[in-house]
Every structure is written in C-alpha cells, then in structure tokens.
Coordinates of C-alpha atoms and ligand atoms in Angstrom, one line a residue:
X27 CA -9.2 -30.9 -51.7
X28 CA -5.9 -32.1 -50.2
X29 CA -4.8 -28.5 -50.2
X30 CA -7.9 -27.4 -48.4
X31 CA -7.5 -30.1 -45.7
X32 CA -3.9 -29.1 -45.2
X33 CA -4.9 -25.5 -44.8
X34 CA -7.6 -26.4 -42.4
X35 CA -5.3 -28.5 -40.3
X36 CA -2.7 -25.7 -40.2
X37 CA -5.4 -23.2 -39.2
X38 CA -6.6 -25.5 -36.4
X39 CA -3.0 -26.0 -35.2
X40 CA -2.5 -22.3 -35.2
X41 CA -5.6 -21.7 -33.2
X42 CA -4.7 -24.3 -30.7
X43 CA -1.2 -22.9 -30.4
X44 CA -2.5 -19.4 -29.9
X45 CA -5.1 -20.4 -27.4
X46 CA -2.4 -22.3 -25.5
X47 CA -0.2 -19.2 -25.6
X48 CA -3.1 -17.2 -24.2
X49 CA -3.8 -19.8 -21.5
X50 CA -0.1 -19.6 -20.5
X51 CA 0.1 -15.9 -20.1
X52 CA -1.0 -13.5 -17.5
X53 CA -1.5 -9.8 -18.1
X54 CA -0.9 -8.0 -14.8
X55 CA -1.8 -4.4 -14.1
X56 CA 0.1 -2.9 -11.2
X57 CA 1.8 0.3 -9.9
X58 CA 5.1 -1.2 -8.8
X59 CA 7.4 1.0 -10.8
X60 CA 10.0 2.2 -8.4
X61 CA 13.4 0.4 -8.1
X62 CA 12.5 -1.4 -4.9
X63 CA 9.0 -2.3 -6.2
X64 CA 10.3 -3.5 -9.5
X65 CA 12.8 -5.8 -7.7
X66 CA 10.0 -7.3 -5.7
X67 CA 7.8 -7.7 -8.8
X68 CA 10.6 -9.6 -10.5
X69 CA 10.4 -12.3 -7.8
X70 CA 6.8 -12.9 -8.9
X71 CA 7.5 -12.7 -12.6
X72 CA 10.4 -15.2 -12.2
X73 CA 8.2 -17.6 -10.1
X74 CA 5.6 -17.7 -12.9
X75 CA 8.1 -17.9 -15.7
X76 CA 9.7 -20.9 -14.0
X77 CA 6.3 -22.6 -14.3
X78 CA 6.1 -21.8 -18.0
X79 CA 3.6 -19.0 -17.6
X80 CA 4.3 -15.8 -19.5
X81 CA 4.0 -12.3 -18.0
X82 CA 2.5 -9.4 -19.9
X83 CA 3.4 -6.3 -17.9
X84 CA 0.9 -3.5 -17.5
X85 CA 2.6 -1.0 -15.2
X86 CA 0.9 2.3 -14.4
X87 CA 3.2 4.7 -12.6
X88 CA 1.8 6.6 -9.6
X89 CA 2.3 5.6 -6.0
X90 CA -0.7 4.5 -4.0
X91 CA -2.4 3.2 -7.1
X92 CA -4.7 6.2 -7.9
X93 CA -3.7 6.3 -11.6
X94 CA -3.7 2.5 -11.9
X95 CA -7.3 2.4 -10.8
X96 CA -8.3 5.0 -13.4
X97 CA -6.6 3.0 -16.1
X98 CA -8.3 -0.2 -14.9
X99 CA -11.7 1.5 -15.1
X100 CA -11.0 2.5 -18.7
X101 CA -9.9 -1.0 -19.6
X102 CA -13.0 -2.6 -18.1
X103 CA -15.3 -0.1 -19.7
X104 CA -13.8 -0.8 -23.1
X105 CA -14.5 -4.6 -22.5
X106 CA -10.8 -5.5 -22.2
X107 CA -9.9 -6.2 -18.5
X108 CA -6.5 -7.4 -17.6
X109 CA -6.1 -10.9 -16.2
X110 CA -4.9 -9.9 -12.8
X111 CA -4.8 -6.5 -11.1
X112 CA -3.0 -5.2 -8.0
X113 CA -5.6 -3.8 -5.7
X114 CA -6.2 -2.5 -2.2
X115 CA -9.0 -3.0 0.3
X116 CA -12.3 -1.4 -0.6
X117 CA -11.5 -1.3 -4.3
X118 CA -11.6 -5.1 -4.3
X119 CA -15.0 -5.1 -2.7
X120 CA -16.2 -2.5 -5.1
X121 CA -15.2 -4.6 -8.2
X122 CA -16.6 -7.7 -6.6
X123 CA -19.9 -5.9 -6.0
X124 CA -20.0 -5.2 -9.8
X125 CA -19.6 -8.9 -10.4
X126 CA -16.3 -8.4 -12.2
X127 CA -14.1 -10.7 -10.3
X128 CA -13.4 -14.5 -10.7
X129 CA -14.4 -16.8 -7.9
X130 CA -11.3 -18.3 -6.3
X131 CA -13.2 -20.4 -3.7
X132 CA -12.4 -23.8 -5.0
X133 CA -8.7 -23.0 -5.1
X134 CA -8.8 -21.3 -1.7
X135 CA -10.5 -24.4 -0.2
X136 CA -8.0 -26.8 -1.7
X137 CA -5.1 -24.7 -0.4
X138 CA -6.6 -23.9 3.0
X139 CA -6.4 -20.1 2.7
X140 CA -9.0 -19.7 5.4
X141 CA -6.7 -21.2 8.0
X142 CA -3.6 -19.1 7.2
X143 CA -4.7 -15.7 6.0
X144 CA -5.4 -13.3 8.9
X145 CA -9.0 -12.2 9.5
X146 CA -8.2 -8.5 8.8
X147 CA -7.2 -9.4 5.2
X148 CA -10.0 -11.9 4.6
X149 CA -12.4 -9.0 5.1
X150 CA -11.1 -7.6 1.8
X151 CA -10.3 -10.8 0.0
X152 CA -13.7 -12.3 0.3
X153 CA -17.1 -11.1 -1.0
X154 CA -20.3 -12.8 0.0
X155 CA -18.2 -15.5 1.6
X156 CA -16.3 -16.2 -1.6
X157 CA -12.6 -15.6 -2.1
X158 CA -12.1 -13.0 -4.9
X159 CA -8.5 -12.0 -4.5
X160 CA -5.1 -13.4 -3.5
X161 CA -3.3 -11.4 -0.7
X162 CA 0.3 -10.8 -1.4
X163 CA 1.5 -9.0 1.7
X164 CA 0.7 -6.7 4.6
X165 CA 2.2 -3.2 4.5
X166 CA 1.7 -0.5 7.2
X167 CA 1.7 3.2 7.0
X168 CA 2.7 4.5 10.4
X169 CA 6.4 4.3 10.0
X170 CA 9.3 6.8 10.0
X171 CA 12.5 6.1 8.0
X172 CA 15.6 7.9 9.1
X173 CA 19.2 8.4 7.9
X174 CA 21.2 7.0 10.8
X175 CA 24.4 9.0 10.1
X176 CA 22.5 12.3 10.0
X177 CA 20.8 11.4 13.4
X178 CA 24.1 10.3 14.9
X179 CA 25.9 13.4 13.7
X180 CA 23.3 15.7 15.3
X181 CA 23.0 13.6 18.5
X182 CA 19.3 12.8 17.8
X183 CA 17.8 9.8 19.5
X184 CA 14.8 8.0 18.1
X185 CA 11.9 10.3 19.1
X186 CA 9.1 8.5 21.0
X187 CA 6.6 11.4 21.4
X188 CA 5.4 14.2 19.2
X189 CA 7.3 16.8 21.2
X190 CA 10.5 14.8 20.9
X191 CA 9.9 14.5 17.1
X192 CA 9.4 18.3 16.8
X193 CA 12.6 18.9 18.8
X194 CA 14.5 16.6 16.4
X195 CA 13.1 18.4 13.4
X196 CA 14.3 21.7 14.9
X197 CA 17.8 20.3 15.3
X198 CA 18.0 19.1 11.7
X199 CA 16.7 22.5 10.4
X200 CA 19.2 24.4 12.6
X201 CA 22.0 22.3 11.0
X202 CA 20.9 23.4 7.5
X203 CA 19.4 20.1 6.4
X204 CA 15.9 19.2 5.3
X205 CA 14.1 17.6 8.2
X206 CA 11.4 15.8 6.3
X207 CA 11.6 14.3 2.8
X208 CA 8.1 14.5 1.3
X209 CA 6.4 14.3 -2.0
X210 CA 3.5 16.6 -2.3
X211 CA 1.0 14.3 -3.9
X212 CA -2.5 13.7 -2.4
X213 CA -1.9 10.1 -1.4
X214 CA 1.4 11.0 0.2
X215 CA -0.1 13.8 2.2
X216 CA -2.8 11.4 3.3
X217 CA -0.2 8.8 4.3
X218 CA 1.4 11.3 6.6
X219 CA -2.0 12.2 7.9
X220 CA -2.8 8.6 8.8
X221 CA 0.1 8.6 11.3
X222 CA -0.4 12.2 12.5
X223 CA -4.1 11.5 13.3
X224 CA -3.4 8.2 15.0
X225 CA -0.7 9.8 17.1
X226 CA -2.7 12.9 18.0
X227 CA -6.0 11.2 19.0
X228 CA -5.0 7.6 19.6
X229 CA -6.5 4.4 18.1
X230 CA -10.1 5.0 19.2
X231 CA -10.1 8.5 17.7
X232 CA -8.6 7.0 14.4
X233 CA -11.3 4.4 14.3
X234 CA -14.2 6.7 15.0
X235 CA -13.0 9.3 12.5
X236 CA -11.8 7.2 9.5
X237 CA -13.6 3.9 9.9
X238 CA -16.9 4.8 11.5
X239 CA -16.9 8.3 9.9
X240 CA -18.4 9.7 13.0
X241 CA -19.2 13.4 12.3
X242 CA -18.4 14.6 15.9
X243 CA -15.0 13.0 15.8
X244 CA -14.3 14.3 12.3
X245 CA -15.3 17.8 13.5
X246 CA -13.5 17.6 16.9
X247 CA -10.8 19.8 18.5
X248 CA -8.5 16.8 18.3
X249 CA -8.9 16.7 14.5
X250 CA -8.0 20.4 14.5
X251 CA -4.9 19.6 16.5
X252 CA -4.1 16.9 13.9
X253 CA -4.3 19.5 11.2
X254 CA -2.1 21.9 13.2
X255 CA 0.5 19.1 13.4
X256 CA 0.3 18.7 9.6
X257 CA 1.1 22.4 9.4
X258 CA 4.3 21.7 11.5
X259 CA 5.2 18.9 9.0
X260 CA 4.6 21.3 6.1
X261 CA 7.1 23.8 7.8
X262 CA 9.8 21.0 7.7
X263 CA 9.8 20.0 4.1
X264 CA 12.0 21.5 1.4
X265 CA 10.8 24.0 -1.2
X266 CA 10.6 21.5 -4.0
X267 CA 8.3 19.0 -2.3
X268 CA 5.3 19.6 -4.6
X269 CA 4.6 16.7 -6.9
X270 CA 7.7 14.8 -6.0
X271 CA 7.4 11.0 -6.3
X272 CA 7.6 9.1 -3.0
X273 CA 10.7 7.1 -4.0
X274 CA 12.6 10.3 -4.8
X275 CA 11.8 11.5 -1.3
X276 CA 13.1 8.2 0.0
X277 CA 16.3 8.8 -2.0
X278 CA 16.8 12.1 -0.1
X279 CA 16.9 10.2 3.2
X280 CA 19.1 7.5 1.6
X281 CA 21.6 10.1 0.4
X282 CA 21.6 12.1 3.7
X283 CA 19.9 15.2 2.1
X284 CA 17.0 14.8 4.6
X285 CA 16.7 13.2 8.0
X286 CA 13.3 11.6 8.0
X287 CA 10.5 10.3 5.7
X288 CA 7.1 9.3 7.0
X289 CA 6.0 6.6 4.7
X290 CA 4.7 3.0 4.5
X291 CA 7.2 0.2 4.6
X292 CA 7.5 0.0 0.8
X293 CA 10.1 2.7 1.5
X294 CA 12.3 -0.1 2.9
X295 CA 12.4 -1.6 -0.5
X296 CA 14.2 1.5 -1.8
X297 CA 16.8 1.4 1.0
X298 CA 17.5 -2.3 0.3
X299 CA 17.6 -1.7 -3.4
X300 CA 20.3 1.0 -2.8
X301 CA 22.3 -1.6 -0.8
X302 CA 21.5 -0.1 2.6
X303 CA 21.2 -2.1 5.8
X304 CA 18.7 -1.4 8.7
X305 CA 20.2 -0.2 12.0
X306 CA 23.5 0.5 10.2
X307 CA 22.5 2.9 7.4
X308 CA 18.9 3.6 8.2
X309 CA 16.4 3.3 11.0
X310 CA 12.8 2.3 11.0
X311 CA 10.5 3.2 13.8
X312 CA 6.8 3.7 14.4
X313 CA 5.6 7.3 14.1
X314 CA 6.1 8.8 17.6
X315 CA 3.0 8.1 19.7
X316 CA 1.8 5.1 17.7
X317 CA 4.3 2.5 19.0
X318 CA 1.6 -0.1 19.8
X319 CA -0.6 0.5 16.8
X320 CA -0.6 -0.4 13.2
X321 CA -2.5 1.1 10.3
X322 CA -2.2 -1.5 7.6
X323 CA -2.8 -2.0 3.9
X324 CA -2.5 -5.2 2.0
X325 CA -1.7 -5.6 -1.7
X326 CA -3.8 -8.3 -3.3
X327 CA -4.2 -9.5 -6.8
X328 CA -7.8 -9.7 -8.0
X329 CA -8.5 -11.8 -11.0
X330 CA -11.0 -10.4 -13.6
X331 CA -13.6 -13.0 -14.6
X332 CA -13.0 -14.2 -18.2
X333 CA -15.7 -16.9 -18.2
X334 CA -17.6 -19.1 -15.8
X335 CA -14.4 -20.5 -14.4
X336 CA -11.2 -19.1 -13.2
X337 CA -8.5 -19.3 -15.8
X338 CA -5.7 -21.8 -15.5
X339 CA -3.1 -19.0 -15.5
X340 CA -5.0 -17.0 -13.0
X341 CA -5.2 -20.0 -10.7
X342 CA -1.4 -20.5 -11.1
X343 CA -0.8 -16.9 -10.2
X344 CA -2.9 -17.1 -7.1
X345 CA -1.3 -20.3 -6.0
X346 CA 2.2 -18.8 -6.5
X347 CA 1.3 -15.7 -4.5
X348 CA 0.0 -17.7 -1.5
X349 CA 2.8 -20.2 -1.4
X350 CA 4.9 -19.8 1.8
X351 CA 8.1 -19.7 -0.2
X352 CA 7.0 -16.9 -2.3
X353 CA 5.6 -15.0 0.7
X354 CA 9.1 -14.9 2.1
X355 CA 11.0 -14.3 -1.1
X356 CA 8.8 -11.4 -2.2
X357 CA 8.2 -9.7 1.1
X358 CA 11.9 -9.5 2.2
X359 CA 12.5 -7.5 -1.0
X360 CA 9.3 -5.4 -0.9
X361 CA 9.5 -4.2 2.7
X362 CA 6.1 -5.7 3.6
X363 CA 5.4 -8.7 5.7
X364 CA 3.7 -12.0 4.8
X365 CA -0.1 -12.3 4.3
X366 CA 0.1 -15.7 5.9
X367 CA 0.4 -16.2 9.7
X368 CA 2.4 -19.4 9.3
X369 CA 5.6 -17.9 7.7
X370 CA 8.7 -17.6 9.9
X371 CA 10.4 -14.3 10.3
X372 CA 13.9 -15.9 10.0
X373 CA 14.7 -14.5 6.6
X374 CA 13.5 -11.0 7.4
X375 CA 15.8 -8.1 8.4
X376 CA 15.4 -6.1 11.6
X377 CA 12.6 -3.9 10.2
X378 CA 10.8 -6.9 8.8
X379 CA 11.0 -8.7 12.1
X380 CA 9.7 -5.7 13.9
X381 CA 6.9 -5.3 11.3
X382 CA 5.8 -8.9 11.8
X383 CA 5.9 -8.6 15.6
X384 CA 4.0 -5.3 15.6
X385 CA 1.3 -6.7 13.3
X386 CA 0.8 -9.7 15.5
X387 CA 0.7 -7.6 18.7
X388 CA -1.6 -5.0 17.2
X389 CA -4.0 -7.6 15.9
X390 CA -4.3 -9.3 19.3
X391 CA -4.6 -6.1 21.3
X392 CA -7.2 -4.6 19.0
X393 CA -4.9 -1.9 17.8
X394 CA -4.8 -2.9 14.1
X395 CA -6.7 -0.6 11.8
X396 CA -7.2 -0.3 8.0
X397 CA -5.2 2.6 6.6
X398 CA -7.4 5.5 5.5
X399 CA -4.7 6.7 3.0
X400 CA -4.4 3.3 1.4
X401 CA -8.0 2.3 0.8
X402 CA -8.6 0.1 3.9
X403 CA -10.8 2.3 5.9
X404 CA -13.3 3.4 3.3
X405 CA -14.4 3.1 -0.3
X406 CA -12.6 5.3 -2.9
X407 CA -15.3 8.0 -2.9
X408 CA -14.8 8.8 0.8
X409 CA -11.0 8.3 0.6
X410 CA -10.7 10.7 -2.2
X411 CA -12.8 13.3 -0.5
X412 CA -10.5 13.1 2.6
X413 CA -7.5 13.4 0.3
X414 CA -8.8 16.6 -1.2
X415 CA -9.2 18.3 2.2
X416 CA -5.9 17.1 3.6
X417 CA -4.0 18.2 0.5
X418 CA -5.7 21.6 0.3
X419 CA -4.8 22.2 4.0
X420 CA -1.2 21.0 3.4
X421 CA -0.8 23.5 0.6
X422 CA -2.2 26.3 2.7
X423 CA -5.6 26.7 1.1
X424 CA -7.4 26.1 4.4
X425 CA -6.4 26.9 7.9
X426 CA -6.9 24.0 10.4
X427 CA -10.4 25.2 11.6
X428 CA -11.6 25.4 8.0
X429 CA -10.1 22.0 7.1
X430 CA -12.1 20.4 10.0
X431 CA -15.3 21.9 8.7
X432 CA -14.5 20.9 5.1
X433 CA -13.7 17.4 6.3
X434 CA -17.0 16.9 8.0
X435 CA -18.9 18.2 4.9
X436 CA -16.8 16.2 2.4
X437 CA -17.3 12.9 4.3
X438 CA -21.0 13.6 4.8
X439 CA -21.5 14.2 1.0
X440 CA -19.5 11.2 -0.1
X441 CA -20.3 8.4 2.4
Ligands
LIG502 C1 1.0 -0.2 -2.1 C2 2.4 -0.6 -2.1 C3 3.2 0.4 -3.0 C4 2.9 1.8 -2.5 C5 3.7 2.9 -3.3 C6 0.8 1.3 -1.7 O1 -0.6 1.6 -1.8 O2 0.3 -1.0 -1.1 O3 2.6 -1.9 -2.6 O4 4.6 0.1 -2.9 O5 1.5 2.1 -2.6 O6 3.5 2.8 -4.7

C-alpha cells in the first residue's frame, strides 16, 4: 500500500512537472530563417527565455511565408496547431474566421493596445472587435537597396523617376555588372510588381487594382504599362535568377556583384548582419516614383486557441512583443519599424528613421496601402492568383497584353 501511494505521488509530481514545463514553453512557427531574420528572432527568444519561458522553434524556410502557411494548414488539420504563428494580414483574418485563434482582448485591454497600435494594423489584428494577434512590426515593400560603392564608381545618383532608374540600369549593364539582384520566386516577383504598379499608375491606381479589385483598372492600359516595365526589370537580372532565395540576392548587392535589389526592408537586416552601414556601404530609397507612398505589411503572431482561455505562455509572448523596449530592440535588427506609434526613432539607423517618417507621412496623407505581395491587400486565394500571372509574365510565358487579360480573369475567378 505504501509502495502504491509512493508511486501515485511520484506520478502526480511528474504530471505536475510536465504540465508546468508545457505551460512554460511556446512553440513558434515562423519563416525567419535568413541570417538577418534569425538575428532578429533571437531578440524575441532571449526576451522570453529571460522570463523563464522556453522556446520550441518551428522554422519553415521560404521567404514571404508561402511554405509556412502550407505547413500550418497541415498541423492544424492533424489536430496539432503550434502555440504561436507568424502571420500576415488576411491570413490572420482567415484563421480567425475559422474560429482557430485565441482571444487576446483582456490582455490587449489591460495593456492599452487600442491606443498605441496604428489603425492600419488593427484592421488585421482584430476580428469581430476582438484582438486575435500581436503585431510585431511594420515592413514596407516599395524600397530599393543599392551598393553605394558601385553607384559612386559609375557616377550614378539615386534615381527619382522610372526613366532615371532605367538610365542607371543601362549604365550598370554597360559596365559589365548585374543591374538588379533578383530571386525568381513568385513572392519576389510579386514584391517587385508591388512597387512597379504603384510607380506606374500612382496610389489611386494601386488601390483600385489590388485592394478594390476593380476589373477596369486591372485590365487597363496602365496595367499593361506596368507589365512592360516588369519586362524591363527581367532584362536586367542575371542568368541565374530563377529560384534564388531573396537573401542570396541581397548578398549580391552586399558584395558588389549587383547594383540594386527591389525588396522589402527585411533586406536591411541582411546588410546589418553583414556588418554594413546605411549611407556608407549601402543606400535605401523608395522605388522611383513612389517617394510619398508606402505599401506595407506587418508581421504578427497569432495564438492558436488551446482552450477557452489564452495560455499563460501565449499571453507572455504577446506582452513581450508589444512592449516598447522589445519593439525597439527587435526592429532595429529586423529592418522593420515599430508596430506602436509611441516608440522613439532614436535607436534606429538612417533607413529605419526614414521608414518611420515615411510611414507616418503616408498614413496621414492617405498614401498608405496594404501590400498585395505580402497578404495585406487580399486573401491568399486572390494573392496567389495574381502571383501566378505576374510570374508567368516575368518568365516570358505571357506578353504584357496577355498578362493583363489573364490578370482580370484570375482575379474574377478567385475573388
Ligand atoms: C515578412 C518578413 C520576412 C520576409 C522574407 C515577409 O513576408 O513580413 O518578416 O522577413 O517575408 O522572408
């Protein structure tokens, strides 16, 4: 009898210990696998570890998160969702619609998220008036990254119009270098298209095409012009662009093998990780013709519901993410800017300061739009349909006129 009691006590102790281990650990699914991204992720890991919360890493390689979202669907379908998941825009709302996400409202109320998170982000962080995810940052996609030494050597000034940009590309090509570092993956093609479309047609055109999905705008001559400009970009990438990861394209600019990369500001994380300094080694500027505009995407962590209440470790993760100190520490490394409006830009480098100022100005002038390429303009079904057309055109399967027709049809079918 005594032996049985001892065994039972030991079993109870073990169960208590294991459930407290579980309660003290978060499993985080994310796609931050490049050098710069991993450095930023470490800031979050260390923050939680300092609070005694363990980190079970679930990285899924693949920029833009397409693969991560496929893995997530499989995990949820098999009844085993991760605790927390990096997510973008409409994906958050899709999962919230399925009732899969934990309700963070009480926490958000206690911490005053409503007062400090910008409206543009709340639109994706709340569902039916309830907070369902914790915003980490704000990225934007209409940036160009340039190797300063290459530009100086060739006497190229920062281009401010499409024509100046084309002239700069011609100069780089004539000097025997690769003008544009690019990775031929659908999400990267679409990231470039975000900026090209915005520059070609202006903010109203971007909004009507990608946010309102207006068929006339999608099928317009301006859209054909945007595809023609994509063909110019295609003529300025190297022969090995197909399938290349985005961070390897950034490395080409870092090493001076290419002059420019058109990419979101996560690219800055790679420059910093390589020990480079803005304005000395590299330049960041808005894609020519989009100087006053911002196409944004925000990484958020959505917590998958594990019961009627949000888990203690999920709450701790959300609190850590929204804390002003973390918002600075993480975003200076990641290349993004804070998801709170009350964080000073003091700790940020020149590109970060510009990013913060641009975001504020674009929000107040009505020139801030969700990025089509990064899930902030439309649900994944429409986004992926646009990806397919943009990529087929980039790879020469469609001429510009055909791409326009295909775009109209693809959006119509999937919206
Ligand atoms: C995410 C960034 C990430 C980038 C490349 C974007 O969709 O918002 O955080 O660094 O993809 O992986």
